CSV table of C-alpha atoms in Angstrom, one decimal:
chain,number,residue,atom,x,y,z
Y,1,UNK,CA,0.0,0.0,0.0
Y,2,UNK,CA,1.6,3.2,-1.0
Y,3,UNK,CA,0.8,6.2,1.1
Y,4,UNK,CA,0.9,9.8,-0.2
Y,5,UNK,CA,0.9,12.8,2.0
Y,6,UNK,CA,-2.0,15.2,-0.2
Y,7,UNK,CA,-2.3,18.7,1.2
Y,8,UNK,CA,-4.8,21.7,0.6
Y,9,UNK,CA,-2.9,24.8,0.7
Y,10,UNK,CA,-5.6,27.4,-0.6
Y,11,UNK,CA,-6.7,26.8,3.2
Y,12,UNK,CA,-3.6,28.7,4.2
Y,13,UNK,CA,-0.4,27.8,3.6
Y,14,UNK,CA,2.8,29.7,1.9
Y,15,UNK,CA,5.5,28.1,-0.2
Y,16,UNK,CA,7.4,27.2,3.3
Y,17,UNK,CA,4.7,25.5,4.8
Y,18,UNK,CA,4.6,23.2,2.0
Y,19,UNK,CA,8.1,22.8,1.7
Y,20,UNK,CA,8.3,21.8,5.5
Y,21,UNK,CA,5.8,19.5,5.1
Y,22,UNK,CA,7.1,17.7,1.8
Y,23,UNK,CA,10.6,17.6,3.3
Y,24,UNK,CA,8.8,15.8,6.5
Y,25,UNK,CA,6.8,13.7,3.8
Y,26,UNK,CA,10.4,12.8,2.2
Y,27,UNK,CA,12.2,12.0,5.2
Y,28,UNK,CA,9.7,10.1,6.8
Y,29,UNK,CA,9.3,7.8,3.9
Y,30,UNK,CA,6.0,8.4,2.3
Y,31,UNK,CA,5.7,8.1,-1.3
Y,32,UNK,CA,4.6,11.2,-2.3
Y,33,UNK,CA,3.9,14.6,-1.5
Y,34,UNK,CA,0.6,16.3,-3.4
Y,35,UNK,CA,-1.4,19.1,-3.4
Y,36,UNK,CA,-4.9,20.4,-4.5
Y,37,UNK,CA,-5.0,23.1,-7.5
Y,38,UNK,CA,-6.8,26.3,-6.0
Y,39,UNK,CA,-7.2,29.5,-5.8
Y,40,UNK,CA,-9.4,30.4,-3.2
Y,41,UNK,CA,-10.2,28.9,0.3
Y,42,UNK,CA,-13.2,27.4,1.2
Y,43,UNK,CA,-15.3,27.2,4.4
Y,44,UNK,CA,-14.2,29.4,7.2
Y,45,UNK,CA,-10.6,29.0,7.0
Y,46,UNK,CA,-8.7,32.5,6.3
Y,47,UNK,CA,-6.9,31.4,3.6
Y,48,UNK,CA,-3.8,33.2,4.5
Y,49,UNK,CA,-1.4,34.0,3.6
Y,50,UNK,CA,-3.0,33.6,-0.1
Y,51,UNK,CA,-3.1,30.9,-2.5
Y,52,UNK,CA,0.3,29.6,-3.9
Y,53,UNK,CA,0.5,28.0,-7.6
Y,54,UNK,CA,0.8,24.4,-8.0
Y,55,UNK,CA,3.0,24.1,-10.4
Y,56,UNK,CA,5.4,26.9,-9.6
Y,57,UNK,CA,4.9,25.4,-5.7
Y,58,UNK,CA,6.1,22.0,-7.1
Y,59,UNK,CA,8.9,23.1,-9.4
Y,60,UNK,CA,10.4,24.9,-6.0
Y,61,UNK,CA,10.0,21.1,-4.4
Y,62,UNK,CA,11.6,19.4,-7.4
Y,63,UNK,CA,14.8,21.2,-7.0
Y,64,UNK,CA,14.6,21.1,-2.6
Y,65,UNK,CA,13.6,17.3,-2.1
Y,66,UNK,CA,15.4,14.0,-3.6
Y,67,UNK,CA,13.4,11.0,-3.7
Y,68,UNK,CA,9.7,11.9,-2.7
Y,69,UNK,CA,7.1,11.8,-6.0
Y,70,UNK,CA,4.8,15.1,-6.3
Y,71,UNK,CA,1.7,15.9,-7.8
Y,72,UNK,CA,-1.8,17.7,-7.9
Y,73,UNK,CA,-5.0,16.0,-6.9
Y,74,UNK,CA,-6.0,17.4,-9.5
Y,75,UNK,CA,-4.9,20.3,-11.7
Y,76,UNK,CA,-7.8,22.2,-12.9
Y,77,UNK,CA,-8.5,22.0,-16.8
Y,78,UNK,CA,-10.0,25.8,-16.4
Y,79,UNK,CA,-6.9,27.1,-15.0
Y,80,UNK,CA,-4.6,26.5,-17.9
Y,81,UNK,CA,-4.3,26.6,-21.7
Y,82,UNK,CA,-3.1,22.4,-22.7
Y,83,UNK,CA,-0.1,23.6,-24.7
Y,84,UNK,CA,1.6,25.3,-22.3
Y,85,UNK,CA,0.4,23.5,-19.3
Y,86,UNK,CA,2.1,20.8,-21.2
Y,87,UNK,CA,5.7,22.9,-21.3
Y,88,UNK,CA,5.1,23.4,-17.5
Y,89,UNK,CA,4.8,20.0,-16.0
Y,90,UNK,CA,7.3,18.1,-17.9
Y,91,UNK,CA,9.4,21.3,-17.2
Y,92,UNK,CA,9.1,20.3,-13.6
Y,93,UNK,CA,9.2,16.7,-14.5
Y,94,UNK,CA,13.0,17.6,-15.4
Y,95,UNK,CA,13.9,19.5,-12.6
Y,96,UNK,CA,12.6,16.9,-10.4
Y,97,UNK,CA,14.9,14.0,-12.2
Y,98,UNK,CA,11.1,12.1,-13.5
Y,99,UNK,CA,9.3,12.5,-10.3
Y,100,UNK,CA,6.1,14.2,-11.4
Y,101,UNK,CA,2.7,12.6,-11.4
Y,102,UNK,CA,0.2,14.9,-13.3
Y,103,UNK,CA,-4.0,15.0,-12.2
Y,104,UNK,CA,-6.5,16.7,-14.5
Y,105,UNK,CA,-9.8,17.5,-13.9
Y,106,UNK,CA,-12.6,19.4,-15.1
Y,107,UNK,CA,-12.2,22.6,-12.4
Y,108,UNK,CA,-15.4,22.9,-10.6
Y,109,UNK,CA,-15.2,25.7,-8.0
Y,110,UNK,CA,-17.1,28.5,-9.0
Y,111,UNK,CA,-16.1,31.4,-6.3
Y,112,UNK,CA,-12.6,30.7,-7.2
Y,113,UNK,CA,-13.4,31.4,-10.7
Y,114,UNK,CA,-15.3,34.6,-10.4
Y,115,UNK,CA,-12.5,35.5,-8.0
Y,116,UNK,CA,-9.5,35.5,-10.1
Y,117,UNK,CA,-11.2,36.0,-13.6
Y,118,UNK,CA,-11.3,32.6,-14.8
Y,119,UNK,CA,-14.0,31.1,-16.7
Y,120,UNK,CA,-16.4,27.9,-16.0
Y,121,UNK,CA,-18.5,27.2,-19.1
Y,122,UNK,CA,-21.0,24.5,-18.2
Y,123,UNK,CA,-20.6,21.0,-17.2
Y,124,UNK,CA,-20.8,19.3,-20.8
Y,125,UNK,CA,-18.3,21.9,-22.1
Y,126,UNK,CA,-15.9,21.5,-19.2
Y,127,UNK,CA,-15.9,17.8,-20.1
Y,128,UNK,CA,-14.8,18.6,-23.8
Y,129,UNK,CA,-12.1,21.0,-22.7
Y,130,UNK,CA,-11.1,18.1,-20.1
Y,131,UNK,CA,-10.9,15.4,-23.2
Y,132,UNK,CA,-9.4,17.9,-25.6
Y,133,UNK,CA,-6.8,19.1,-23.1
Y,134,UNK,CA,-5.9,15.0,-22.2
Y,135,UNK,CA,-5.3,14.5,-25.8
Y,136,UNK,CA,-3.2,17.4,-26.1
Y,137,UNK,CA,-1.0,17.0,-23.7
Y,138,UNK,CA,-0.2,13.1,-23.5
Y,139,UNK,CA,-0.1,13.9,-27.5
Y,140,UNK,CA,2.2,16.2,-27.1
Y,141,UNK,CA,4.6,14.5,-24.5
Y,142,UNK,CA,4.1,11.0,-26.1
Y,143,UNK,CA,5.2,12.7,-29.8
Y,144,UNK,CA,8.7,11.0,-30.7
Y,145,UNK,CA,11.5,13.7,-30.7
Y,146,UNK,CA,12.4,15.5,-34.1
Y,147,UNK,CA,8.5,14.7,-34.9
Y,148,UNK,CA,5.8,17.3,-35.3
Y,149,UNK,CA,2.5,17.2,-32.9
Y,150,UNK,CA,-0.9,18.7,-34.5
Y,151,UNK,CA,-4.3,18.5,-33.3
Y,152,UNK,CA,-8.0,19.5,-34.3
Y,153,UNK,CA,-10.5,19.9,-31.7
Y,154,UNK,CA,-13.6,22.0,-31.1
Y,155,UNK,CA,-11.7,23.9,-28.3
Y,156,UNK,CA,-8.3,23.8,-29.0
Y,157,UNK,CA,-6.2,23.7,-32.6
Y,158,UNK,CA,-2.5,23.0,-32.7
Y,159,UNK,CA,-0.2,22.9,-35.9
Y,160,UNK,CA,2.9,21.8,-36.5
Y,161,UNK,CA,3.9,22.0,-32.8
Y,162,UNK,CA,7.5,20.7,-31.7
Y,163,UNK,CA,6.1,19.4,-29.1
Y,164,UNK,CA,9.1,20.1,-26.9
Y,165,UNK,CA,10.1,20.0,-24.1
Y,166,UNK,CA,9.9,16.4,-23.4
Y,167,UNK,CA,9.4,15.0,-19.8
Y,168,UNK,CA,11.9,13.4,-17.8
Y,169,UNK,CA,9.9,10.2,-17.4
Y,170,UNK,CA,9.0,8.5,-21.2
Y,171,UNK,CA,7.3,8.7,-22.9
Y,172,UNK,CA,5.1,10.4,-20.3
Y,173,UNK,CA,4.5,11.1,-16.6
Y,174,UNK,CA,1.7,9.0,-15.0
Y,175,UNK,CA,-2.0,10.6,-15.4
Y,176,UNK,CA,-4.1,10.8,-12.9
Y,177,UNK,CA,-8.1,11.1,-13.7
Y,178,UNK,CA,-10.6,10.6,-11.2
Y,179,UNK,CA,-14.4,11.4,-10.0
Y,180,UNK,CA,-17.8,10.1,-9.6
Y,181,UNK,CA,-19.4,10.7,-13.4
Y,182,UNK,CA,-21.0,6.9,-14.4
Y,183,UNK,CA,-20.2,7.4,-18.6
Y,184,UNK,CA,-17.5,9.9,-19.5
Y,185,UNK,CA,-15.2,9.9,-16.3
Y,186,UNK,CA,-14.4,6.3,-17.2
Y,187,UNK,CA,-14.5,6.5,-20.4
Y,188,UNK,CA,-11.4,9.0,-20.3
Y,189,UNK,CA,-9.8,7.1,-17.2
Y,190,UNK,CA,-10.1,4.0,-19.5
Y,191,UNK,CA,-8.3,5.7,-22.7
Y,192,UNK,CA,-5.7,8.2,-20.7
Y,193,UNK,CA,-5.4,7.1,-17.1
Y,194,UNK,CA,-2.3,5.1,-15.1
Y,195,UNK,CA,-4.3,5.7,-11.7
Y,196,UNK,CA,-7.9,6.0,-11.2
Y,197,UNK,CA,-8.9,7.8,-8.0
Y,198,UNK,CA,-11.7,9.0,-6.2
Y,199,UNK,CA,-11.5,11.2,-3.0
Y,200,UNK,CA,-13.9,11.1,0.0
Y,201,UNK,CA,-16.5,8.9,-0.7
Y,202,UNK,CA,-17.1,5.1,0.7
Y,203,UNK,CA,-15.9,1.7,-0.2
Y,204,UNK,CA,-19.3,0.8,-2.0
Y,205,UNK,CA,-19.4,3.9,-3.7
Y,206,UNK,CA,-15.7,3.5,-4.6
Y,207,UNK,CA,-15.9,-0.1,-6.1
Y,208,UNK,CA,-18.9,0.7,-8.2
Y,209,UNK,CA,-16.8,3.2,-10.3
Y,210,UNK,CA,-14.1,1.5,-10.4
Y,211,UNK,CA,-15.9,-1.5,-11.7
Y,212,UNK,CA,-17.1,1.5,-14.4
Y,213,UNK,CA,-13.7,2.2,-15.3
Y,214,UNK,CA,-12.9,-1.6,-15.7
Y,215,UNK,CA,-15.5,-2.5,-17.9
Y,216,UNK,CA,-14.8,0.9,-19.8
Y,217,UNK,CA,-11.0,0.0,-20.5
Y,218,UNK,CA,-12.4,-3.7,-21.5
Y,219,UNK,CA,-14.8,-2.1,-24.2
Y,220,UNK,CA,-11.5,-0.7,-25.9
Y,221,UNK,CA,-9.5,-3.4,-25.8
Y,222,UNK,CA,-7.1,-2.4,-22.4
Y,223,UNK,CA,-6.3,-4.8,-19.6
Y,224,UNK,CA,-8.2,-3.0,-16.6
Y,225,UNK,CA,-5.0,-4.1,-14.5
Y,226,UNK,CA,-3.1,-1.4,-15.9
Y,227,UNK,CA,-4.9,1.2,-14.2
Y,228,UNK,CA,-3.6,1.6,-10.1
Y,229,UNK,CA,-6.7,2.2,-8.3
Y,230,UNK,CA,-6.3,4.7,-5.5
Y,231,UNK,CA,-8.7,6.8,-2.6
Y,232,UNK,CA,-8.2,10.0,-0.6
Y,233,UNK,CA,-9.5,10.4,3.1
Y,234,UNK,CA,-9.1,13.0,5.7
Y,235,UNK,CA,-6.5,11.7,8.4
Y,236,UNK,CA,-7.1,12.4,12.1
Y,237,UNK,CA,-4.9,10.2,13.7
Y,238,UNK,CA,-3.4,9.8,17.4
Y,239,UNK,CA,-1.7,7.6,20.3
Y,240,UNK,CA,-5.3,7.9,22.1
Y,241,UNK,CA,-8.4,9.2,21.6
Y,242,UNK,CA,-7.4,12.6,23.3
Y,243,UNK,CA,-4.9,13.0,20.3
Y,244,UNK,CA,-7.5,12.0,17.5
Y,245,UNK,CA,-10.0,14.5,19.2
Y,246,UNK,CA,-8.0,17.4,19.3
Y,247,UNK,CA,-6.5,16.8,15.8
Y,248,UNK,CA,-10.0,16.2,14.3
Y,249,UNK,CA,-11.1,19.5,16.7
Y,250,UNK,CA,-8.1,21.0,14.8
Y,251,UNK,CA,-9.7,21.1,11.5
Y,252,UNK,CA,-13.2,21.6,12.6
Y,253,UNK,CA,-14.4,18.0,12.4
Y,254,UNK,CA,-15.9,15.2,15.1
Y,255,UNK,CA,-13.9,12.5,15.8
Y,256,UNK,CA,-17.2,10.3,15.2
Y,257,UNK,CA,-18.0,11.5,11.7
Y,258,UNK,CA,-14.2,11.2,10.4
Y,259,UNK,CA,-14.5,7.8,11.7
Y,260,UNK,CA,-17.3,6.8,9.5
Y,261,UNK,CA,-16.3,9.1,6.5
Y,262,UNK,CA,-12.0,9.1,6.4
Y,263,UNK,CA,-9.7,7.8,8.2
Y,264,UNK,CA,-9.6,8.4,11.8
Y,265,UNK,CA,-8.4,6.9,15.0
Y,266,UNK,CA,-5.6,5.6,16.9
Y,267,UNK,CA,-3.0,3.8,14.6
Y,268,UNK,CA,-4.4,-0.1,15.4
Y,269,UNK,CA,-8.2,1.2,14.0
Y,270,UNK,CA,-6.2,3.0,11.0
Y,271,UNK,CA,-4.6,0.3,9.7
Y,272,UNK,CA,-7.8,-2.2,10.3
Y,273,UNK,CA,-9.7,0.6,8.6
Y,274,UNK,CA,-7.1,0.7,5.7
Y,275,UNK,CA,-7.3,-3.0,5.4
Y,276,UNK,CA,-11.2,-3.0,4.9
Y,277,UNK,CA,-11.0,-0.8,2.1
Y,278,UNK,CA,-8.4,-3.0,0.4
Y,279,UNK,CA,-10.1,-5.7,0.5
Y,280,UNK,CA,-13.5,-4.2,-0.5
Y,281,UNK,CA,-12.0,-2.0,-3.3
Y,282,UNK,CA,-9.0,-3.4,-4.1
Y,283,UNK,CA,-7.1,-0.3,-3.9
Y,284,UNK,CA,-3.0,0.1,-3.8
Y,285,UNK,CA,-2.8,3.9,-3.1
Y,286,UNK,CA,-4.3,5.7,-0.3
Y,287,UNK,CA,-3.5,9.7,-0.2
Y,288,UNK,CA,-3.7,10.9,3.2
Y,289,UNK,CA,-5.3,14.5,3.5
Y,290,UNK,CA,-3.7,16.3,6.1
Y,291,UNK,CA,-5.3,19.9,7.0
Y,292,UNK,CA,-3.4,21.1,9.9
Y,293,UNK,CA,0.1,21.5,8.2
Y,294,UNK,CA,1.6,22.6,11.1
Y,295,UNK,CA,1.5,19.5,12.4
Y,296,UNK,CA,4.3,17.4,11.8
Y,297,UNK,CA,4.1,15.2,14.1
Y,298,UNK,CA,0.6,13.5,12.3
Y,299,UNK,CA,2.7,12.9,9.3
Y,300,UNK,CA,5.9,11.3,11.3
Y,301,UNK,CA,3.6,9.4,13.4
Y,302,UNK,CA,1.3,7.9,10.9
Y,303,UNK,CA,5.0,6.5,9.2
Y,304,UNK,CA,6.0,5.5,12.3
Y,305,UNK,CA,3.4,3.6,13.8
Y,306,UNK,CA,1.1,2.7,10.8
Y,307,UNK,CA,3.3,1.9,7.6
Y,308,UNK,CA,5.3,-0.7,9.0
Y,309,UNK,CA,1.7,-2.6,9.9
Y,310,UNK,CA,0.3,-2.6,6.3
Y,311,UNK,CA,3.2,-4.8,4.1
């Protein structure tokens, strides 16, 4: 079971509040370090000092960790034009010696949106930018060197592109494509994705869609197996129930409802919980979501204590 450390900085975090935390991430030997792709904080956190960028957050990383993979759960399809999203993340791909793992989604938050000056069109048209901006950019990362990239969409038209520069990792990083829609979410996990993941919901709810995406991949012709299947929950976790309660209280959540809807409790109920869900979903990857980033000691004690019980 590989277990990521996945943070929400729009919440409030600056560029050294990550870096602590990835560096803890690394050094306490998690897999990887991710973040979410927003702009604006939600619920009644302040949000301060500001929103930092994800890929200009995780090309900083690239260059001040070593081993530990980084990613976004997810980059939003809204935020950035495919051609030169493409430029960015095997850009940081590069400077990270092949460590980048690259989520995609639709973009949903509206208040962010209106914030910053971004546009949402409507669900249907999301979903076309979303499957015109996968094809671009594994297109263009997967185009063989000296060769020429060009594509035709409704949304986006490229001609004659270089398709340069290439990724570290070939022919492309791993792509991440997740969610809850029953035709077209699988339907593009099946045709683009290495990892299939879904954050926040239950086992059932988990295994029916990734049952979706396997019987999607079979229709065109792709071993289901290829795809890693992978879940995020909310972590409160403690050496007693006075620790889990004030590090649920922490984030503004009851100790009772994490239990039932993430991943809460002292480190024996964590990795029974964990163990449930693998053998109900059959998942491989579990990204922890850790709020409180000035709490180090969650991450170091959920390596510690938990890891070494789940081989």
């Amino acid at each position: 079971m590989d277990l990521r450390i996945f943070t929400e900085p729009q919440q409030g975090a600056s560029y050294d509040d990550l870096l602590r935390v990835a560096r803890t991430t690394e050094a306490a030997g998690y897999d990887a370090f991710f973040r979410s792709d927003h702009y604006l904080k939600m619920g009644s956190a302040d949000g301060l000092p500001g929103p930092t960028d994800a890929w200009i957050t995780l090309a900083g990383l690239a260059r001040e960790t070593e081993r530990v993979r980084l990613g976004t759960l997810v980059t939003a399809a809204t935020f950035r034009h495919p051609g030169p999203l493409a430029i960015s993340v095997a850009q940081v791909d590069q400077m990270s010696g092949g460590r980048v793992e690259f989520g995609l989604g639709t973009g949903w938050y509206d208040d962010e949106h209106t914030a910053y000056g971004l546009t949402l069109p409507p669900l249907k048209e999301r979903f076309d930018r979303y499957a015109e901006q996968l094809a671009v950019i594994t297109g263009l990362w997967k185009t063989p060197a000296g060769e020429k990239f060009s594509y035709s969409g409704d949304y986006y038209t490229l001609a004659d592109s270089p398709a340069l520069p290439k990724p570290a990792q070939s022919p492309a990083p791993p792509v991440i494509v997740g969610g809850g829609g029953k035709k077209r979410t699988p339907a593009l996990a099946a045709q683009y994705a290495d990892e299939f993941n879904l954050p926040f919901v239950d086992a059932e709810t988990a295994l029916a869609q990734f049952e979706r995406v396997d019987a999607a991949a079979e229709a065109i012709g792709r071993n289901p197996k290829e795809i890693l299947r992978s879940v995020a929950l909310v972590l409160a976790a403690g050496r007693d129930e006075a620790e889990v309660a004030r590090r649920a209280s922490a984030i503004g959540r009851e100790t009772a409802e994490l239990r039932a809807n993430g991943l809460a409790g002292t480190a024996a109920e964590i990795v029974d919980r964990i163990g449930q869900w693998r053998e109900k979903t059959g998942i491989t990857r579990l990204y922890l979501q850790v709020l409180d980033l000035s709490d180090l000691d969650h991450i170091e004690f959920v390596a510690s204590e938990v890891a070494p019980q789940l081989d």
